[in-house]
JSON list of C-alpha atoms in Angstrom, two decimals:
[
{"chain": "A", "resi": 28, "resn": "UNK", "atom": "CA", "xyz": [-6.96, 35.77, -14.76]},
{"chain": "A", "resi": 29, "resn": "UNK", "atom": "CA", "xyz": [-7.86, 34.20, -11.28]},
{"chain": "A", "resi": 30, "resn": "UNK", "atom": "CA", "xyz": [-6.78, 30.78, -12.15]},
{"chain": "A", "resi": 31, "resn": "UNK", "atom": "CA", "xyz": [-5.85, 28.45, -14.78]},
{"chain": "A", "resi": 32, "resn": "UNK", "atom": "CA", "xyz": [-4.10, 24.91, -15.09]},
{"chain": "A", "resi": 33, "resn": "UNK", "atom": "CA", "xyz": [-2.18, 22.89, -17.32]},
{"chain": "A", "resi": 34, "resn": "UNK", "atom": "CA", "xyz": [-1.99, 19.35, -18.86]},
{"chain": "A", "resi": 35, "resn": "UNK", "atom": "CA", "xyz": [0.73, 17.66, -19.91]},
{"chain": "A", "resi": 36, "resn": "UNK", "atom": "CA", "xyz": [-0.01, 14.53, -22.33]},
{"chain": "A", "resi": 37, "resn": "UNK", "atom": "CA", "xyz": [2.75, 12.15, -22.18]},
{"chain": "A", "resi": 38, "resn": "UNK", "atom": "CA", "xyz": [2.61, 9.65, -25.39]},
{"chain": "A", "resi": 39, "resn": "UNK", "atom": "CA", "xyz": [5.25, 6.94, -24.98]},
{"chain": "A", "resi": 40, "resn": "UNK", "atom": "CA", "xyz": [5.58, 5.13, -28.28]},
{"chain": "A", "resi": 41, "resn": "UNK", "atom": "CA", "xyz": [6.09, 1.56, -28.14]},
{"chain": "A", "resi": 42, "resn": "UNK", "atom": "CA", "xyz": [9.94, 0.62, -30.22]},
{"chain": "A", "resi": 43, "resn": "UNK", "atom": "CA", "xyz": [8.66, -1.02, -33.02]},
{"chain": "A", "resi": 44, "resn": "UNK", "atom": "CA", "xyz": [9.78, -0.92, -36.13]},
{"chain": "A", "resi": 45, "resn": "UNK", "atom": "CA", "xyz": [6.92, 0.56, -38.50]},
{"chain": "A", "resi": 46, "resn": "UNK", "atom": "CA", "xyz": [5.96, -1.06, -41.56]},
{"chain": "A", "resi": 47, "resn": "UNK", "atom": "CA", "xyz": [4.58, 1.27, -43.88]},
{"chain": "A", "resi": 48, "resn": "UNK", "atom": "CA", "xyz": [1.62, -0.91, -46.28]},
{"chain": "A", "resi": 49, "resn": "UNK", "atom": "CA", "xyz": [1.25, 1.03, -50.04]},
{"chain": "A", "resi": 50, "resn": "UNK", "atom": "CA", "xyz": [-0.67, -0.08, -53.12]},
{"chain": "A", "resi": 51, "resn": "UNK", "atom": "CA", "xyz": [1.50, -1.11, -55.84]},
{"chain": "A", "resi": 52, "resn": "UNK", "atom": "CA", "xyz": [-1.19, -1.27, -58.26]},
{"chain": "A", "resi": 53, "resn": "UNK", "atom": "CA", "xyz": [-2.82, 2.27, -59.80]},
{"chain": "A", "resi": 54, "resn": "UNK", "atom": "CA", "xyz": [-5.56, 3.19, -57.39]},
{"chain": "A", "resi": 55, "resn": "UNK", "atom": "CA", "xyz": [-7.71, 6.21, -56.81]},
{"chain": "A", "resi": 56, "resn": "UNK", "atom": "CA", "xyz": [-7.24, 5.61, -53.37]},
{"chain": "A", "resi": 57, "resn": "UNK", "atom": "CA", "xyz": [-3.54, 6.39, -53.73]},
{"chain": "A", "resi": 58, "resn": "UNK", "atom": "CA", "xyz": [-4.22, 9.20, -55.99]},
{"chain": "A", "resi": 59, "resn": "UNK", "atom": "CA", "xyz": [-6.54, 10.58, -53.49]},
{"chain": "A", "resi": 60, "resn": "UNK", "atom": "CA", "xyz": [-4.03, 10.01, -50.64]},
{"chain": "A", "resi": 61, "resn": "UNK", "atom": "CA", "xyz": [-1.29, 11.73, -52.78]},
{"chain": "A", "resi": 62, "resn": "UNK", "atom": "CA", "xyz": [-3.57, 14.32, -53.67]},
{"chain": "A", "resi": 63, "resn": "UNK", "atom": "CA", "xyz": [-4.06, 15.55, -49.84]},
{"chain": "A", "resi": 64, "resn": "UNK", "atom": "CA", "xyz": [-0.63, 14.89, -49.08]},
{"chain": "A", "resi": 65, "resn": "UNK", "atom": "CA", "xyz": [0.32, 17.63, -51.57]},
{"chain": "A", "resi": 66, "resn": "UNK", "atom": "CA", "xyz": [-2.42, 20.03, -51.18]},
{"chain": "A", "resi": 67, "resn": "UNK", "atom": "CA", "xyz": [-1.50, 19.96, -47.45]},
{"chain": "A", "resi": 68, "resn": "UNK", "atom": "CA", "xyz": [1.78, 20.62, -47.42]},
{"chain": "A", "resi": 69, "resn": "UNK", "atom": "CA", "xyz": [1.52, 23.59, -49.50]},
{"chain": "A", "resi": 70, "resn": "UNK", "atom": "CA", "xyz": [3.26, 26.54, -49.65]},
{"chain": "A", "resi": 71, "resn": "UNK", "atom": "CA", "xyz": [5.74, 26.79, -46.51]},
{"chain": "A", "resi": 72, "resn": "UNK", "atom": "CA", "xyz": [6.03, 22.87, -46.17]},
{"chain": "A", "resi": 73, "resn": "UNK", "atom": "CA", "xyz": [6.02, 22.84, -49.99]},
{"chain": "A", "resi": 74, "resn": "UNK", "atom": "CA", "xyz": [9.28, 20.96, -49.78]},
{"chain": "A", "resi": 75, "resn": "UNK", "atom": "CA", "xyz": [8.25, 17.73, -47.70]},
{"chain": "A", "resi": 76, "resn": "UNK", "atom": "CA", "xyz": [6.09, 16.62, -50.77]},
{"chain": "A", "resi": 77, "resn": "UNK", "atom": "CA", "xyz": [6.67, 18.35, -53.84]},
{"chain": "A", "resi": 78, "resn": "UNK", "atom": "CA", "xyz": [5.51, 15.88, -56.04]},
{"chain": "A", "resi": 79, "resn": "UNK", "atom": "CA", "xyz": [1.89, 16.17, -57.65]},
{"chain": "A", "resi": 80, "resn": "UNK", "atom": "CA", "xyz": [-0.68, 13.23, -56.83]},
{"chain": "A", "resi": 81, "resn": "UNK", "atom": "CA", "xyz": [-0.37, 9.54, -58.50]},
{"chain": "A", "resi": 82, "resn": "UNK", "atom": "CA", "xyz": [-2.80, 6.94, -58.79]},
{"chain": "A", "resi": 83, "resn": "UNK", "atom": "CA", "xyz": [1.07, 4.54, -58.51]},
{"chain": "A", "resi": 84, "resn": "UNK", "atom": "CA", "xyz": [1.93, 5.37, -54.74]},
{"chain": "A", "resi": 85, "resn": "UNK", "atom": "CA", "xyz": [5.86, 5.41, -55.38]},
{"chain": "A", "resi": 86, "resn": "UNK", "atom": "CA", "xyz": [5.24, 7.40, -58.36]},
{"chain": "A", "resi": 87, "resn": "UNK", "atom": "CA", "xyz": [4.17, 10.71, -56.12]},
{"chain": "A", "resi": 88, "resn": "UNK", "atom": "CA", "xyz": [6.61, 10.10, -53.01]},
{"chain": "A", "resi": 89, "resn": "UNK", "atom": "CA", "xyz": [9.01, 12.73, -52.90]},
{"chain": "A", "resi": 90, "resn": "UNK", "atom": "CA", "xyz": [12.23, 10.07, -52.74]},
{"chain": "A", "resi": 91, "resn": "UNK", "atom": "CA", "xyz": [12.61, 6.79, -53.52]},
{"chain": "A", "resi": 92, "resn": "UNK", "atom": "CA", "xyz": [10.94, 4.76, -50.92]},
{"chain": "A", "resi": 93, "resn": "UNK", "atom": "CA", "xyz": [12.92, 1.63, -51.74]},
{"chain": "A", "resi": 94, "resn": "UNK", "atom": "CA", "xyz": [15.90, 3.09, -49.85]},
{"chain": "A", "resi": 95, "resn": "UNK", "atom": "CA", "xyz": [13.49, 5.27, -46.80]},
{"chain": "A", "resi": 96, "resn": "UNK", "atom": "CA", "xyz": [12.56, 3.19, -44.31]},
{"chain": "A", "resi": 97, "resn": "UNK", "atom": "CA", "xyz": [10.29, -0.28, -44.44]},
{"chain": "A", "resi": 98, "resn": "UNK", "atom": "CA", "xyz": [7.64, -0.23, -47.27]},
{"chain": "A", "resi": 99, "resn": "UNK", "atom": "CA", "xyz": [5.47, -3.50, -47.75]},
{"chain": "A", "resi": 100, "resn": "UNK", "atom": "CA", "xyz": [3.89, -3.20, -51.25]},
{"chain": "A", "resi": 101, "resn": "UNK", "atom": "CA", "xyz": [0.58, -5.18, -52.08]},
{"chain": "A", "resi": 102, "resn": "UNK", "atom": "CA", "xyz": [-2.23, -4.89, -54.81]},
{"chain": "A", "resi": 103, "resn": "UNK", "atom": "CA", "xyz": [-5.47, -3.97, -53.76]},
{"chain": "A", "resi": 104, "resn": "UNK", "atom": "CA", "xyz": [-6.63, -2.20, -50.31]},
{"chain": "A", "resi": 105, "resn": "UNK", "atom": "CA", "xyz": [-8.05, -5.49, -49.35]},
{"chain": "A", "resi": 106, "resn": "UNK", "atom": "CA", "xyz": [-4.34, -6.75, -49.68]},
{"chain": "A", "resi": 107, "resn": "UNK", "atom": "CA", "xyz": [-2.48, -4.00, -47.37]},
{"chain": "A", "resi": 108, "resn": "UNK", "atom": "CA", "xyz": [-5.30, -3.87, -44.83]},
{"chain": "A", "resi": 109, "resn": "UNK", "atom": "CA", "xyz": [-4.55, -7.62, -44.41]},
{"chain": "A", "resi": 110, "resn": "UNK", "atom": "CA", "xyz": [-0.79, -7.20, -44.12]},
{"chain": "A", "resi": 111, "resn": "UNK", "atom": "CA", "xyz": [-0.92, -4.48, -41.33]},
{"chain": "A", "resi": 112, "resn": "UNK", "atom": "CA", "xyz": [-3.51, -6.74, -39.31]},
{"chain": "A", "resi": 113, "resn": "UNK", "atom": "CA", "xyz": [-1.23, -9.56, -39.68]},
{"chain": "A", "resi": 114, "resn": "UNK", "atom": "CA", "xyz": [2.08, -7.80, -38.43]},
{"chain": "A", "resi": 115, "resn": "UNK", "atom": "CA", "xyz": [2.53, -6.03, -35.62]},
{"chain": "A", "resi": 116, "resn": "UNK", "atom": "CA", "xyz": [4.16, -2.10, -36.51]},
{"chain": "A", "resi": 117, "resn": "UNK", "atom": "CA", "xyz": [2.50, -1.79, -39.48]},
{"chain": "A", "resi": 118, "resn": "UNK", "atom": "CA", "xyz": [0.35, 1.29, -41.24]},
{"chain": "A", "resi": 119, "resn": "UNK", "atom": "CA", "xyz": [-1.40, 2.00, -44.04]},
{"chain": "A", "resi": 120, "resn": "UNK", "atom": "CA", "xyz": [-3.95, 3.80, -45.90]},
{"chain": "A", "resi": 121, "resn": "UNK", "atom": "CA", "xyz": [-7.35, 2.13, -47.54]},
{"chain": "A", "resi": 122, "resn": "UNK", "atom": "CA", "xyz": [-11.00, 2.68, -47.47]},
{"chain": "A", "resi": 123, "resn": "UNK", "atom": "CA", "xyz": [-12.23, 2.50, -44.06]},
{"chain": "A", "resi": 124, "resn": "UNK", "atom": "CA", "xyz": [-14.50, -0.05, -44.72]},
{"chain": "A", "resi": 125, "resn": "UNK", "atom": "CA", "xyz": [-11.16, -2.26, -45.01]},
{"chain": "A", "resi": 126, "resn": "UNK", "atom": "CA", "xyz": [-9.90, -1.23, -41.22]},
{"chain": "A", "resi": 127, "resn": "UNK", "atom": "CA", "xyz": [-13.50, -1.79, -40.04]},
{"chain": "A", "resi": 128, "resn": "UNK", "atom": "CA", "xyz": [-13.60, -5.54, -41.59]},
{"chain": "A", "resi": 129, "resn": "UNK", "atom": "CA", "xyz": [-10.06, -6.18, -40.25]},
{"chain": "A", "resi": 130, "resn": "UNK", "atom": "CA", "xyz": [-10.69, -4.24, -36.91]},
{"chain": "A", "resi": 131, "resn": "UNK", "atom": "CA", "xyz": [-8.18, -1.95, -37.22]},
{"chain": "A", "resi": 132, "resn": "UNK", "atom": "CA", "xyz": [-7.65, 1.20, -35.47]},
{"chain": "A", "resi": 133, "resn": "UNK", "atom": "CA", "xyz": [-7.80, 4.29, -37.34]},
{"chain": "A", "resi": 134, "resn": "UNK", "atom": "CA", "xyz": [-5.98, 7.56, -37.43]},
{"chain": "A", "resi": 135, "resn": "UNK", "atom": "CA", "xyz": [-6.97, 10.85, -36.47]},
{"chain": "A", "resi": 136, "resn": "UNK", "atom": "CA", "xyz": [-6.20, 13.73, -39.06]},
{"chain": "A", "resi": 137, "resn": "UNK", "atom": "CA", "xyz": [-5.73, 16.97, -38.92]},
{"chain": "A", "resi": 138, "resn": "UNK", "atom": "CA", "xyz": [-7.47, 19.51, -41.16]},
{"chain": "A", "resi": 139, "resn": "UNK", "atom": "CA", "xyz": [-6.42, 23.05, -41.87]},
{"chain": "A", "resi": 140, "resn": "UNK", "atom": "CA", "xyz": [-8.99, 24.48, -39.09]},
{"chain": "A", "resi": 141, "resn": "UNK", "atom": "CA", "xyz": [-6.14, 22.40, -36.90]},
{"chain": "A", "resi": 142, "resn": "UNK", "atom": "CA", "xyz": [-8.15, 19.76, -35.72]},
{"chain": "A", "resi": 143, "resn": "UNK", "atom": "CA", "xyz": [-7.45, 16.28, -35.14]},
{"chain": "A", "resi": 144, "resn": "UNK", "atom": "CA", "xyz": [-10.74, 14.34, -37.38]},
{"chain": "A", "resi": 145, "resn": "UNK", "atom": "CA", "xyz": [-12.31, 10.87, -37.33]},
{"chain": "A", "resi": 146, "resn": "UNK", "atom": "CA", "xyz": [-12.30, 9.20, -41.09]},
{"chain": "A", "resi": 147, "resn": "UNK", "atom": "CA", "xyz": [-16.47, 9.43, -40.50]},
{"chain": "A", "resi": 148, "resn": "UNK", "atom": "CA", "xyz": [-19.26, 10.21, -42.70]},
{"chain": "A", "resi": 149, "resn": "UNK", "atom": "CA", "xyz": [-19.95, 13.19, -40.92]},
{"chain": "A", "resi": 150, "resn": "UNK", "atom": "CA", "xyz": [-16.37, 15.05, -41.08]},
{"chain": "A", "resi": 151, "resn": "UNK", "atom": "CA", "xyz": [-16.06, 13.44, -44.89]},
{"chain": "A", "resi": 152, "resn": "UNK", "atom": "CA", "xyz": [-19.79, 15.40, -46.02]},
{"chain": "A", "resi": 153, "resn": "UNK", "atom": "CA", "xyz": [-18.84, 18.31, -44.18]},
{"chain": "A", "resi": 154, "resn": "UNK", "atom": "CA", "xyz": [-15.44, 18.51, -45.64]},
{"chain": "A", "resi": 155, "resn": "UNK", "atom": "CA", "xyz": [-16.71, 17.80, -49.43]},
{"chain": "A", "resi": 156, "resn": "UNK", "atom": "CA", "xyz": [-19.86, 20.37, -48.43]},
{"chain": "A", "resi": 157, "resn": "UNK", "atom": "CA", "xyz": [-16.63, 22.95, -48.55]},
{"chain": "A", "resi": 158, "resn": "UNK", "atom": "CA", "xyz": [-15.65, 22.38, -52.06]},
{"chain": "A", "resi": 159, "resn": "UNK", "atom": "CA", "xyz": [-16.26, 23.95, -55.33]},
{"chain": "A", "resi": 160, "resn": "UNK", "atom": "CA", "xyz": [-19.54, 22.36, -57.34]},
{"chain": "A", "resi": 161, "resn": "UNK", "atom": "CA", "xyz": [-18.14, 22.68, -61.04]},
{"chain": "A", "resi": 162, "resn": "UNK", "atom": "CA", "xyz": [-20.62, 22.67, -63.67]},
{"chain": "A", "resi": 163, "resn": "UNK", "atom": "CA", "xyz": [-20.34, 19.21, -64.83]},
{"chain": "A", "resi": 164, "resn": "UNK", "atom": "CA", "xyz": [-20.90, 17.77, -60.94]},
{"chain": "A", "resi": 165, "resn": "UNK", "atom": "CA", "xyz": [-17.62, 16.85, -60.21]},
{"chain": "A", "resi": 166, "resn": "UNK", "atom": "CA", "xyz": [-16.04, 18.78, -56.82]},
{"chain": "A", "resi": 167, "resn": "UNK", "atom": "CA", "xyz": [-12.95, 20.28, -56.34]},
{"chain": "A", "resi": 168, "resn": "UNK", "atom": "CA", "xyz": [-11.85, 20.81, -52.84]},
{"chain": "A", "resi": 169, "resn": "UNK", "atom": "CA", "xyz": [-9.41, 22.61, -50.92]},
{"chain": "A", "resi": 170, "resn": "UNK", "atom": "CA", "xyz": [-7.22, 21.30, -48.33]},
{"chain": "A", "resi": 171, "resn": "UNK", "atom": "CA", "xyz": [-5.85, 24.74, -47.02]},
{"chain": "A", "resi": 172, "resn": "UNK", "atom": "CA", "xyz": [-9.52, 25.80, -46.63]},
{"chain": "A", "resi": 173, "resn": "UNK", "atom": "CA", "xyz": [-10.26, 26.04, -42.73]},
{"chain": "A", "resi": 174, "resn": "UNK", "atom": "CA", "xyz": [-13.46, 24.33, -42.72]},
{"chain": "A", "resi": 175, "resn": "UNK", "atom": "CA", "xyz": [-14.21, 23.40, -38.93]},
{"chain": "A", "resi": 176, "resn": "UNK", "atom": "CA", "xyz": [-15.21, 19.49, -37.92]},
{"chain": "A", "resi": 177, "resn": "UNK", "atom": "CA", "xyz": [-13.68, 18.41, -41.78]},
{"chain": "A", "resi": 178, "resn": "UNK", "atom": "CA", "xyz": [-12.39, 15.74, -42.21]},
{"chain": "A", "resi": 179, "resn": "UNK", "atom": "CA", "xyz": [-9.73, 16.48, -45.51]},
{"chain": "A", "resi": 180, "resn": "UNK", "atom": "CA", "xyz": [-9.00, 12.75, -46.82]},
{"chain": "A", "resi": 181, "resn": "UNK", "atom": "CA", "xyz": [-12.36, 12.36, -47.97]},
{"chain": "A", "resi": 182, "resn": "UNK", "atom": "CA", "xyz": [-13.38, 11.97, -51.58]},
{"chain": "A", "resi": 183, "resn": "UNK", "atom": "CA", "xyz": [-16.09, 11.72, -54.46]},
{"chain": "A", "resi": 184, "resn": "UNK", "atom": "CA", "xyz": [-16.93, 8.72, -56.55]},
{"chain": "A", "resi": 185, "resn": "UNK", "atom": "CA", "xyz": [-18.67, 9.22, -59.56]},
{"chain": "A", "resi": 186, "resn": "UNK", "atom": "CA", "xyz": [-20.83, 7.70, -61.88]},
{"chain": "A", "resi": 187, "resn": "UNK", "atom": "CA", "xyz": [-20.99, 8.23, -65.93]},
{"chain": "A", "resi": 188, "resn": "UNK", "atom": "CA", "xyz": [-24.88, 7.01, -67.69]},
{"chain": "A", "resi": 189, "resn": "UNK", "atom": "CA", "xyz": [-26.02, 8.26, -71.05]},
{"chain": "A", "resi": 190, "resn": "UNK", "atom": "CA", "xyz": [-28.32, 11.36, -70.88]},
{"chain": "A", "resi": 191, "resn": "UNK", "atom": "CA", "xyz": [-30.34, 10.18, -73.63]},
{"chain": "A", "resi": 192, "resn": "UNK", "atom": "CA", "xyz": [-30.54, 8.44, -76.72]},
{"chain": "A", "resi": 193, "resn": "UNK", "atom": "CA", "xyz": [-31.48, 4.90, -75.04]},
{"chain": "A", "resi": 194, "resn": "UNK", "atom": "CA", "xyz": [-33.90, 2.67, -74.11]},
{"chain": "A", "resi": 195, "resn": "UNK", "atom": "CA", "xyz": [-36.29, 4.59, -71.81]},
{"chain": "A", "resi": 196, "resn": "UNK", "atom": "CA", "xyz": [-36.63, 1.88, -69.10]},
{"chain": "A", "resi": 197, "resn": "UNK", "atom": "CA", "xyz": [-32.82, 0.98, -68.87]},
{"chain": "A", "resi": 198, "resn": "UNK", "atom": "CA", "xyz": [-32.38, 4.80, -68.04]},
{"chain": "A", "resi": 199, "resn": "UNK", "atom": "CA", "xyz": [-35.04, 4.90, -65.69]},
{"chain": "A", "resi": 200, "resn": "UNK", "atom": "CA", "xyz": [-33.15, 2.27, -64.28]},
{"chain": "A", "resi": 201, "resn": "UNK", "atom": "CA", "xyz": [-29.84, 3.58, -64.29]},
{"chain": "A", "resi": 202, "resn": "UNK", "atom": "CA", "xyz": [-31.35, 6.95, -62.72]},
{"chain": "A", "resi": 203, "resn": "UNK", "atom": "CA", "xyz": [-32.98, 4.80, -59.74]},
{"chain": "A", "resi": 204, "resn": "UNK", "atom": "CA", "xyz": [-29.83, 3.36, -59.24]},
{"chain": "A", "resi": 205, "resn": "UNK", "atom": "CA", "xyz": [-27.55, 6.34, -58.83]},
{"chain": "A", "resi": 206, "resn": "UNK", "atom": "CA", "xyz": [-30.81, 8.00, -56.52]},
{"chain": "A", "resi": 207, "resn": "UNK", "atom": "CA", "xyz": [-30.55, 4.76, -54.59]},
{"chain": "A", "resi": 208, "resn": "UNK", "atom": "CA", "xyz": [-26.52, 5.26, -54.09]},
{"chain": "A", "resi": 209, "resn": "UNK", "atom": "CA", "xyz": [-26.86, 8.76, -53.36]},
{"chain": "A", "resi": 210, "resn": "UNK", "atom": "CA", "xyz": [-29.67, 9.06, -50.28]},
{"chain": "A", "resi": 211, "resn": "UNK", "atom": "CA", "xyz": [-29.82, 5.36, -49.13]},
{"chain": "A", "resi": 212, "resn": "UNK", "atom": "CA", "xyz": [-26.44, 3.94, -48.75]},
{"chain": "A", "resi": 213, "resn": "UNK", "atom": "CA", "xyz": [-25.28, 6.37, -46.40]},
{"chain": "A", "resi": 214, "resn": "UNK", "atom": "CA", "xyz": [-27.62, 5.11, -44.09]},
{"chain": "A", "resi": 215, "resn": "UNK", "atom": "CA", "xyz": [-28.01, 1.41, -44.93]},
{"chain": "A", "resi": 216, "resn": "UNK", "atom": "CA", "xyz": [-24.16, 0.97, -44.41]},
{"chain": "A", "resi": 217, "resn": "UNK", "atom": "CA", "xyz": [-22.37, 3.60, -42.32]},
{"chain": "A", "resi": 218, "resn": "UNK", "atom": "CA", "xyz": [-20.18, 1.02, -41.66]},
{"chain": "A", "resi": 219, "resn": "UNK", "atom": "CA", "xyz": [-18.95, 1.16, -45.26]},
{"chain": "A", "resi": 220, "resn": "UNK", "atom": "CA", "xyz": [-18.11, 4.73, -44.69]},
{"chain": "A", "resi": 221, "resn": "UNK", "atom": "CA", "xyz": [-20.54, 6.37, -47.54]},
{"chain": "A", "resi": 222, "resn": "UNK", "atom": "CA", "xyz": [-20.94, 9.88, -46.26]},
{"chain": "A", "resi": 223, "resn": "UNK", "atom": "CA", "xyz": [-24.45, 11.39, -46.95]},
{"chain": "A", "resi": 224, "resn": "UNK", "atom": "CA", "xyz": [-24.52, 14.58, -48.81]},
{"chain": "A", "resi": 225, "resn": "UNK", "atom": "CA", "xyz": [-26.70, 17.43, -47.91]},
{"chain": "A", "resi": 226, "resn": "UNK", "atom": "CA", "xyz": [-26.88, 21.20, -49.31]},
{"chain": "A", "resi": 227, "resn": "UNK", "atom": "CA", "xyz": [-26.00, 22.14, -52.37]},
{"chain": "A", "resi": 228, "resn": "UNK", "atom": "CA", "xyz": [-23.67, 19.32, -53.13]},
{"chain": "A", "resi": 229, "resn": "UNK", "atom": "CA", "xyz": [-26.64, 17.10, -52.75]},
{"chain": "A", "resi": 230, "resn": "UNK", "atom": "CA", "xyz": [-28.52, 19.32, -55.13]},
{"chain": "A", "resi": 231, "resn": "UNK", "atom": "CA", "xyz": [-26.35, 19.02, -57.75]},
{"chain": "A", "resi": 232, "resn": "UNK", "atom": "CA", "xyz": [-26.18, 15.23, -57.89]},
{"chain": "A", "resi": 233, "resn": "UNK", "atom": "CA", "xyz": [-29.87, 15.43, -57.80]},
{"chain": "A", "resi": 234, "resn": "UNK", "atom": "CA", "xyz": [-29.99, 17.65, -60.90]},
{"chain": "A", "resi": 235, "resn": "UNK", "atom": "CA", "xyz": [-27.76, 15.70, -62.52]},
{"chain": "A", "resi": 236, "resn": "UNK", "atom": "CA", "xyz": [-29.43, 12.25, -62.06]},
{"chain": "A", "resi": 237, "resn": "UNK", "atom": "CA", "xyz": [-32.42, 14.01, -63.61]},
{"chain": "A", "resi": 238, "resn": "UNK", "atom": "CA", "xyz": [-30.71, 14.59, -66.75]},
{"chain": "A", "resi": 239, "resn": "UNK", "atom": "CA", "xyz": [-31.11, 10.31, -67.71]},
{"chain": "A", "resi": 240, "resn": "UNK", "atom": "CA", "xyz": [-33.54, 10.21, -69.85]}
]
């Protein structure tokens, strides 16, 4: 080795006290968000949340957060996005689309590949492109999986239509619907944070959209 350097990153905190924003109604966001937090402290770090996911945020937290620090409970992600734009300290955890319309800054997490990830459409796709396609369309991912440039807090939303047995024209549009979700939202409104799906993940939703009849 001829030469090398180092760089030391100083991050001075500001002391404030930190206001943590939580849904107190059921939510898939907070199921999702309790979800990762599990499935990424696995095994070793088993311990710092041992509780399985929740759609009721206090429900999964590993003590009770009524006596841990400052919670701020609100219904709706609409609701806690608000509160941590109006009070200086505070975080939370919503949609993006809700820190975008309150122009908040957003967090960088880390995935199992051990990099620091943007909540963006392309880290979310590429992260969901990792999981498991199960026969019925529905994914099922894995946050230990080192999957590089993922980002691990995204998730699926799905859709339920009858297959057949109705009127023809409702289902065909029903079917344009979903299509129109599925390839043209991602790139009508980034901004909203849909992700677009490519590969085989794409292929399945595909396949099943063709199944309205």
């Amino acid at each position: 080795v001829k030469s090398y350097s180092t760089k030391t990153v100083n991050i001075d905190l500001p002391k404030e006290q930190i206001t943590v924003w939580y849904r107190t109604d059921s939510s898939g966001t907070s199921e999702n968000f309790t979800k990762f937090l599990k499935g990424a402290n696995a095994g070793a770090n088993e311990r710092l949340w041992p509780k399985v996911q929740n759609g009721v945020f206090p429900n999964a937290t590993p003590n009770n957060i009524s006596t841990f620090f400052n919670f701020q409970g609100a219904s709706g992600s609409a609701a806690v996005a608000a509160g941590v734009a109006g009070k200086v300290g505070s975080i939370t955890y919503s949609e993006v689309s809700f820190a975008t319309a309150n122009k908040l800054p957003v967090a960088y997490v880390q995935n199992a590949n051990g990099e620091f990830v943007a909540p963006d459409a392309a880290g979310t796709s590429i992260f969901l492109g990792g999981g498991t396609i199960n026969d019925n369309g529905t994914v099922s991912v894995d946050f230990a999986k080192k999957i590089p440039g993922a980002y691990p807090l995204g998730t699926t939303s799905y859709g339920l239509a009858y297959s057949s047995g109705k009127d023809a024209a409702k289902q065909a549009a029903v079917a344009s619907w979903f299509t129109y979700v599925l390839t043209q939202c991602p790139t009508k409104y980034p901004e909203k944070g849909f992700a677009q799906l490519t590969g085989p993940l794409a292929d399945k939703a595909k396949a099943q959209i063709a199944k309205i009849k």
